[in-house]
Amino acid sequence: MRKVLFMVTLMFIAMNANSQKAVQSIEAYGGVSIDNYSKYSFGTSYSIGGALSSKFHLGGGVGFRYIEALYYTSSLTSISESYDGKYLIPLFARVTVNLTDEGVRPFIRCDLGYTFDIGQNQNKNTEGLFFHPAVGFTFTTSAKSSVYLAAGLNVQHTHYQRYGVPIETIDGYTSNLIFTIGMNF
């Protein structure tokens, strides 16, 4: 799965890098958890894509993300939780649909990808598939650039250890409400 996703992302980047309709984006984002699997996250990403029409864009990208994720829970002596900082590299495919062509342009966007945990902790419990739908608005700043604001939900595969009798590995998905500011050029 990792190889397929990596190859698809590289294919989008290669297809669109030389296109006259290529759009590059850089963005920064931060978010808060809406579940018990994580506390917060923040990061940055770069993407490149091509306009298949005035309203439909397809591309891919790579980024860096930090997340404070649940590492283990224990009920042996008392109930306790431990969170661990995870350093993630997300690789993703991106689909964007612009709802209008002129002025302030509302859009719907969806990223689908895989994150690689590059932290020093040997337990790579926040590595895996992620899904990030978002809605936002693009504001044109010049003929070749624009700024956008978006809000979305990042859903990331995770697992953690539950220490008790017996010791269990619990699979789940972290859900973070993410706010993004970015620039297209």
PDB file of C-alpha atoms in Angstrom:
ATOM      1  CA  MET A   1       0.000   0.000   0.000  1.00  0.00           C
ATOM      2  CA  ARG A   2       2.786   2.437   0.893  1.00  0.00           C
ATOM      3  CA  LYS A   3       4.545   1.866  -2.420  1.00  0.00           C
ATOM      4  CA  VAL A   4       1.342   2.329  -4.419  1.00  0.00           C
ATOM      5  CA  LEU A   5       0.468   5.575  -2.639  1.00  0.00           C
ATOM      6  CA  PHE A   6       4.020   6.864  -3.008  1.00  0.00           C
ATOM      7  CA  MET A   7       4.058   6.062  -6.733  1.00  0.00           C
ATOM      8  CA  VAL A   8       0.634   7.697  -7.302  1.00  0.00           C
ATOM      9  CA  THR A   9       1.798  10.861  -5.512  1.00  0.00           C
ATOM     10  CA  LEU A  10       5.021  10.993  -7.564  1.00  0.00           C
ATOM     11  CA  MET A  11       3.006  10.452 -10.736  1.00  0.00           C
ATOM     12  CA  PHE A  12       0.762  13.469  -9.946  1.00  0.00           C
ATOM     13  CA  ILE A  13       3.768  15.641  -9.154  1.00  0.00           C
ATOM     14  CA  ALA A  14       5.603  14.608 -12.331  1.00  0.00           C
ATOM     15  CA  MET A  15       2.504  15.049 -14.527  1.00  0.00           C
ATOM     16  CA  ASN A  16       1.808  18.505 -13.204  1.00  0.00           C
ATOM     17  CA  ALA A  17       5.305  19.928 -12.672  1.00  0.00           C
ATOM     18  CA  ASN A  18       5.677  21.012 -16.303  1.00  0.00           C
ATOM     19  CA  SER A  19       2.044  21.817 -16.973  1.00  0.00           C
ATOM     20  CA  GLN A  20       1.128  25.443 -17.689  1.00  0.00           C
ATOM     21  CA  LYS A  21      -1.949  24.907 -15.511  1.00  0.00           C
ATOM     22  CA  ALA A  22       0.102  23.618 -12.571  1.00  0.00           C
ATOM     23  CA  VAL A  23      -0.768  25.133  -9.212  1.00  0.00           C
ATOM     24  CA  GLN A  24       1.658  24.886  -6.305  1.00  0.00           C
ATOM     25  CA  SER A  25       0.544  25.422  -2.725  1.00  0.00           C
ATOM     26  CA  ILE A  26       2.208  25.867   0.624  1.00  0.00           C
ATOM     27  CA  GLU A  27       0.179  25.813   3.802  1.00  0.00           C
ATOM     28  CA  ALA A  28       0.344  25.808   7.571  1.00  0.00           C
ATOM     29  CA  TYR A  29      -2.283  24.250   9.798  1.00  0.00           C
ATOM     30  CA  GLY A  30      -3.145  23.494  13.364  1.00  0.00           C
ATOM     31  CA  GLY A  31      -5.891  21.635  15.080  1.00  0.00           C
ATOM     32  CA  VAL A  32      -7.459  20.275  18.202  1.00  0.00           C
ATOM     33  CA  SER A  33      -8.579  16.750  18.901  1.00  0.00           C
ATOM     34  CA  ILE A  34     -12.219  15.822  19.093  1.00  0.00           C
ATOM     35  CA  ASP A  35     -11.524  12.363  20.567  1.00  0.00           C
ATOM     36  CA  ASN A  36      -9.402  10.684  23.268  1.00  0.00           C
ATOM     37  CA  TYR A  37      -6.677   9.388  20.902  1.00  0.00           C
ATOM     38  CA  SER A  38      -4.810  12.681  20.604  1.00  0.00           C
ATOM     39  CA  LYS A  39      -4.651  16.202  22.039  1.00  0.00           C
ATOM     40  CA  TYR A  40      -3.595  18.514  19.197  1.00  0.00           C
ATOM     41  CA  SER A  41      -1.595  18.662  15.975  1.00  0.00           C
ATOM     42  CA  PHE A  42       0.076  21.205  13.705  1.00  0.00           C
ATOM     43  CA  GLY A  43       2.119  21.113  10.526  1.00  0.00           C
ATOM     44  CA  THR A  44       2.921  22.370   7.078  1.00  0.00           C
ATOM     45  CA  SER A  45       2.681  20.923   3.591  1.00  0.00           C
ATOM     46  CA  TYR A  46       3.557  21.505  -0.043  1.00  0.00           C
ATOM     47  CA  SER A  47       1.397  20.315  -2.923  1.00  0.00           C
ATOM     48  CA  ILE A  48       1.340  20.591  -6.684  1.00  0.00           C
ATOM     49  CA  GLY A  49      -1.561  19.862  -8.955  1.00  0.00           C
ATOM     50  CA  GLY A  50      -3.135  20.492 -12.277  1.00  0.00           C
ATOM     51  CA  ALA A  51      -6.414  22.062 -13.262  1.00  0.00           C
ATOM     52  CA  LEU A  52      -8.471  19.540 -15.176  1.00  0.00           C
ATOM     53  CA  SER A  53     -11.075  22.294 -15.640  1.00  0.00           C
ATOM     54  CA  SER A  54     -11.742  25.683 -14.068  1.00  0.00           C
ATOM     55  CA  LYS A  55     -13.462  23.967 -11.157  1.00  0.00           C
ATOM     56  CA  PHE A  56     -11.684  20.629 -10.747  1.00  0.00           C
ATOM     57  CA  HIS A  57      -8.053  20.226  -9.611  1.00  0.00           C
ATOM     58  CA  LEU A  58      -6.076  17.050  -8.972  1.00  0.00           C
ATOM     59  CA  GLY A  59      -2.644  16.776  -7.397  1.00  0.00           C
ATOM     60  CA  GLY A  60      -0.465  15.422  -4.643  1.00  0.00           C
ATOM     61  CA  GLY A  61       1.859  16.561  -1.928  1.00  0.00           C
ATOM     62  CA  VAL A  62       4.075  15.981   1.067  1.00  0.00           C
ATOM     63  CA  GLY A  63       4.296  17.616   4.470  1.00  0.00           C
ATOM     64  CA  PHE A  64       5.425  17.556   8.061  1.00  0.00           C
ATOM     65  CA  ARG A  65       3.007  17.055  10.951  1.00  0.00           C
ATOM     66  CA  TYR A  66       3.408  16.937  14.726  1.00  0.00           C
ATOM     67  CA  ILE A  67       0.706  15.251  16.781  1.00  0.00           C
ATOM     68  CA  GLU A  68       0.405  14.607  20.500  1.00  0.00           C
ATOM     69  CA  ALA A  69      -1.061  11.066  20.379  1.00  0.00           C
ATOM     70  CA  LEU A  70      -2.150   8.523  22.978  1.00  0.00           C
ATOM     71  CA  TYR A  71       0.697   6.083  23.660  1.00  0.00           C
ATOM     72  CA  TYR A  72      -0.773   3.874  26.367  1.00  0.00           C
ATOM     73  CA  THR A  73      -3.389   3.603  29.078  1.00  0.00           C
ATOM     74  CA  SER A  74      -2.975   1.633  32.274  1.00  0.00           C
ATOM     75  CA  SER A  75      -5.433   0.338  34.815  1.00  0.00           C
ATOM     76  CA  LEU A  76      -2.992  -1.776  36.843  1.00  0.00           C
ATOM     77  CA  THR A  77      -2.719   0.527  39.878  1.00  0.00           C
ATOM     78  CA  SER A  78      -4.926   3.414  38.839  1.00  0.00           C
ATOM     79  CA  ILE A  79      -6.276   4.594  35.537  1.00  0.00           C
ATOM     80  CA  SER A  80      -3.667   6.691  33.734  1.00  0.00           C
ATOM     81  CA  GLU A  81      -2.894   7.820  30.205  1.00  0.00           C
ATOM     82  CA  SER A  82       0.360   8.745  28.510  1.00  0.00           C
ATOM     83  CA  TYR A  83       0.670  10.828  25.349  1.00  0.00           C
ATOM     84  CA  ASP A  84       3.699  10.921  23.057  1.00  0.00           C
ATOM     85  CA  GLY A  85       4.774  13.515  20.484  1.00  0.00           C
ATOM     86  CA  LYS A  86       4.808  12.008  17.000  1.00  0.00           C
ATOM     87  CA  TYR A  87       6.687  13.447  14.013  1.00  0.00           C
ATOM     88  CA  LEU A  88       4.886  12.459  10.826  1.00  0.00           C
ATOM     89  CA  ILE A  89       5.564  12.818   7.107  1.00  0.00           C
ATOM     90  CA  PRO A  90       2.250  12.695   5.216  1.00  0.00           C
ATOM     91  CA  LEU A  91       2.222  11.771   1.516  1.00  0.00           C
ATOM     92  CA  PHE A  92      -1.143  12.464  -0.098  1.00  0.00           C
ATOM     93  CA  ALA A  93      -3.276  12.794  -3.202  1.00  0.00           C
ATOM     94  CA  ARG A  94      -5.501  15.900  -3.297  1.00  0.00           C
ATOM     95  CA  VAL A  95      -8.785  16.588  -5.082  1.00  0.00           C
ATOM     96  CA  THR A  96     -10.172  20.153  -5.037  1.00  0.00           C
ATOM     97  CA  VAL A  97     -13.502  21.300  -6.432  1.00  0.00           C
ATOM     98  CA  ASN A  98     -14.011  25.070  -6.769  1.00  0.00           C
ATOM     99  CA  LEU A  99     -17.690  25.952  -6.469  1.00  0.00           C
ATOM    100  CA  THR A 100     -17.333  29.235  -8.427  1.00  0.00           C
ATOM    101  CA  ASP A 101     -14.830  30.678 -10.917  1.00  0.00           C
ATOM    102  CA  GLU A 102     -14.824  34.371  -9.953  1.00  0.00           C
ATOM    103  CA  GLY A 103     -14.114  36.541  -6.909  1.00  0.00           C
ATOM    104  CA  VAL A 104     -13.959  34.828  -3.545  1.00  0.00           C
ATOM    105  CA  ARG A 105     -14.119  31.158  -4.492  1.00  0.00           C
ATOM    106  CA  PRO A 106     -15.544  28.599  -2.049  1.00  0.00           C
ATOM    107  CA  PHE A 107     -14.073  25.116  -2.440  1.00  0.00           C
ATOM    108  CA  ILE A 108     -14.331  21.546  -1.232  1.00  0.00           C
ATOM    109  CA  ARG A 109     -11.084  19.603  -0.886  1.00  0.00           C
ATOM    110  CA  CYS A 110     -10.112  16.098   0.123  1.00  0.00           C
ATOM    111  CA  ASP A 111      -6.669  14.677   0.881  1.00  0.00           C
ATOM    112  CA  LEU A 112      -6.128  10.932   1.074  1.00  0.00           C
ATOM    113  CA  GLY A 113      -2.752   9.528   1.983  1.00  0.00           C
ATOM    114  CA  TYR A 114      -0.360   7.713   4.228  1.00  0.00           C
ATOM    115  CA  THR A 115       1.740   9.091   7.084  1.00  0.00           C
ATOM    116  CA  PHE A 116       5.172   7.834   8.017  1.00  0.00           C
ATOM    117  CA  ASP A 117       6.248   8.177  11.676  1.00  0.00           C
ATOM    118  CA  ILE A 118       9.853   9.426  11.682  1.00  0.00           C
ATOM    119  CA  GLY A 119      10.153   9.919  15.447  1.00  0.00           C
ATOM    120  CA  GLN A 120      12.680   8.137  17.648  1.00  0.00           C
ATOM    121  CA  ASN A 121      10.077   6.107  19.526  1.00  0.00           C
ATOM    122  CA  GLN A 122      10.129   2.541  18.212  1.00  0.00           C
ATOM    123  CA  ASN A 123       6.364   2.288  18.639  1.00  0.00           C
ATOM    124  CA  LYS A 124       5.082   3.748  15.366  1.00  0.00           C
ATOM    125  CA  ASN A 125       1.493   3.877  16.603  1.00  0.00           C
ATOM    126  CA  THR A 126       0.362   6.879  14.542  1.00  0.00           C
ATOM    127  CA  GLU A 127       1.600   5.648  11.175  1.00  0.00           C
ATOM    128  CA  GLY A 128      -0.892   4.711   8.499  1.00  0.00           C
ATOM    129  CA  LEU A 129      -3.727   5.898   6.316  1.00  0.00           C
ATOM    130  CA  PHE A 130      -5.340   9.282   6.757  1.00  0.00           C
ATOM    131  CA  PHE A 131      -8.293  11.115   5.265  1.00  0.00           C
ATOM    132  CA  HIS A 132      -8.730  14.909   5.379  1.00  0.00           C
ATOM    133  CA  PRO A 133     -11.868  16.500   3.899  1.00  0.00           C
ATOM    134  CA  ALA A 134     -12.094  20.309   4.159  1.00  0.00           C
ATOM    135  CA  VAL A 135     -14.100  23.312   3.016  1.00  0.00           C
ATOM    136  CA  GLY A 136     -12.742  26.790   2.498  1.00  0.00           C
ATOM    137  CA  PHE A 137     -12.471  30.028   0.556  1.00  0.00           C
ATOM    138  CA  THR A 138      -9.816  31.220  -1.908  1.00  0.00           C
ATOM    139  CA  PHE A 139      -9.029  34.939  -2.215  1.00  0.00           C
ATOM    140  CA  THR A 140      -7.197  36.083  -5.371  1.00  0.00           C
ATOM    141  CA  THR A 141      -4.205  38.323  -4.567  1.00  0.00           C
ATOM    142  CA  SER A 142      -2.683  38.676  -8.060  1.00  0.00           C
ATOM    143  CA  ALA A 143      -2.890  37.134 -11.523  1.00  0.00           C
ATOM    144  CA  LYS A 144      -0.712  34.227 -10.439  1.00  0.00           C
ATOM    145  CA  SER A 145      -1.340  33.811  -6.705  1.00  0.00           C
ATOM    146  CA  SER A 146      -4.100  33.460  -4.159  1.00  0.00           C
ATOM    147  CA  VAL A 147      -4.539  32.863  -0.432  1.00  0.00           C
ATOM    148  CA  TYR A 148      -6.959  30.362   1.059  1.00  0.00           C
ATOM    149  CA  LEU A 149      -8.487  29.546   4.420  1.00  0.00           C
ATOM    150  CA  ALA A 150      -9.970  26.149   5.175  1.00  0.00           C
ATOM    151  CA  ALA A 151     -11.452  24.101   7.995  1.00  0.00           C
ATOM    152  CA  GLY A 152     -11.624  20.335   7.943  1.00  0.00           C
ATOM    153  CA  LEU A 153     -11.383  17.066   9.781  1.00  0.00           C
ATOM    154  CA  ASN A 154      -8.179  15.003   9.711  1.00  0.00           C
ATOM    155  CA  VAL A 155      -8.824  11.334  10.472  1.00  0.00           C
ATOM    156  CA  GLN A 156      -5.581   9.389  11.079  1.00  0.00           C
ATOM    157  CA  HIS A 157      -5.126   5.663  11.804  1.00  0.00           C
ATOM    158  CA  THR A 158      -3.603   4.982  15.222  1.00  0.00           C
ATOM    159  CA  HIS A 159      -3.301   2.338  17.900  1.00  0.00           C
ATOM    160  CA  TYR A 160      -2.240   2.317  21.521  1.00  0.00           C
ATOM    161  CA  GLN A 161      -1.442  -0.163  24.275  1.00  0.00           C
ATOM    162  CA  ARG A 162      -3.894  -0.793  27.114  1.00  0.00           C
ATOM    163  CA  TYR A 163      -1.947  -2.169  30.071  1.00  0.00           C
ATOM    164  CA  GLY A 164      -4.128  -4.266  32.307  1.00  0.00           C
ATOM    165  CA  VAL A 165      -5.042  -7.909  32.476  1.00  0.00           C
ATOM    166  CA  PRO A 166      -4.631  -8.784  29.639  1.00  0.00           C
ATOM    167  CA  ILE A 167      -2.432  -6.274  27.755  1.00  0.00           C
ATOM    168  CA  GLU A 168      -4.252  -5.215  24.595  1.00  0.00           C
ATOM    169  CA  THR A 169      -3.490  -3.244  21.459  1.00  0.00           C
ATOM    170  CA  ILE A 170      -6.430  -0.997  20.605  1.00  0.00           C
ATOM    171  CA  ASP A 171      -6.819   0.202  16.996  1.00  0.00           C
ATOM    172  CA  GLY A 172      -8.625   3.441  16.246  1.00  0.00           C
ATOM    173  CA  TYR A 173      -8.568   6.727  14.415  1.00  0.00           C
ATOM    174  CA  THR A 174      -7.576  10.136  15.758  1.00  0.00           C
ATOM    175  CA  SER A 175      -9.885  12.926  14.680  1.00  0.00           C
ATOM    176  CA  ASN A 176      -8.573  16.487  14.672  1.00  0.00           C
ATOM    177  CA  LEU A 177     -10.466  19.606  13.684  1.00  0.00           C
ATOM    178  CA  ILE A 178      -7.902  21.356  11.446  1.00  0.00           C
ATOM    179  CA  PHE A 179      -7.691  25.035  10.457  1.00  0.00           C
ATOM    180  CA  THR A 180      -5.492  25.854   7.454  1.00  0.00           C
ATOM    181  CA  ILE A 181      -4.042  28.979   5.857  1.00  0.00           C
ATOM    182  CA  GLY A 182      -2.284  28.563   2.541  1.00  0.00           C
ATOM    183  CA  MET A 183      -1.041  30.206  -0.615  1.00  0.00           C
ATOM    184  CA  ASN A 184      -1.420  29.082  -4.235  1.00  0.00           C
ATOM    185  CA  PHE A 185       1.166  30.220  -6.765  1.00  0.00           C
TER     186      PHE A 185
END
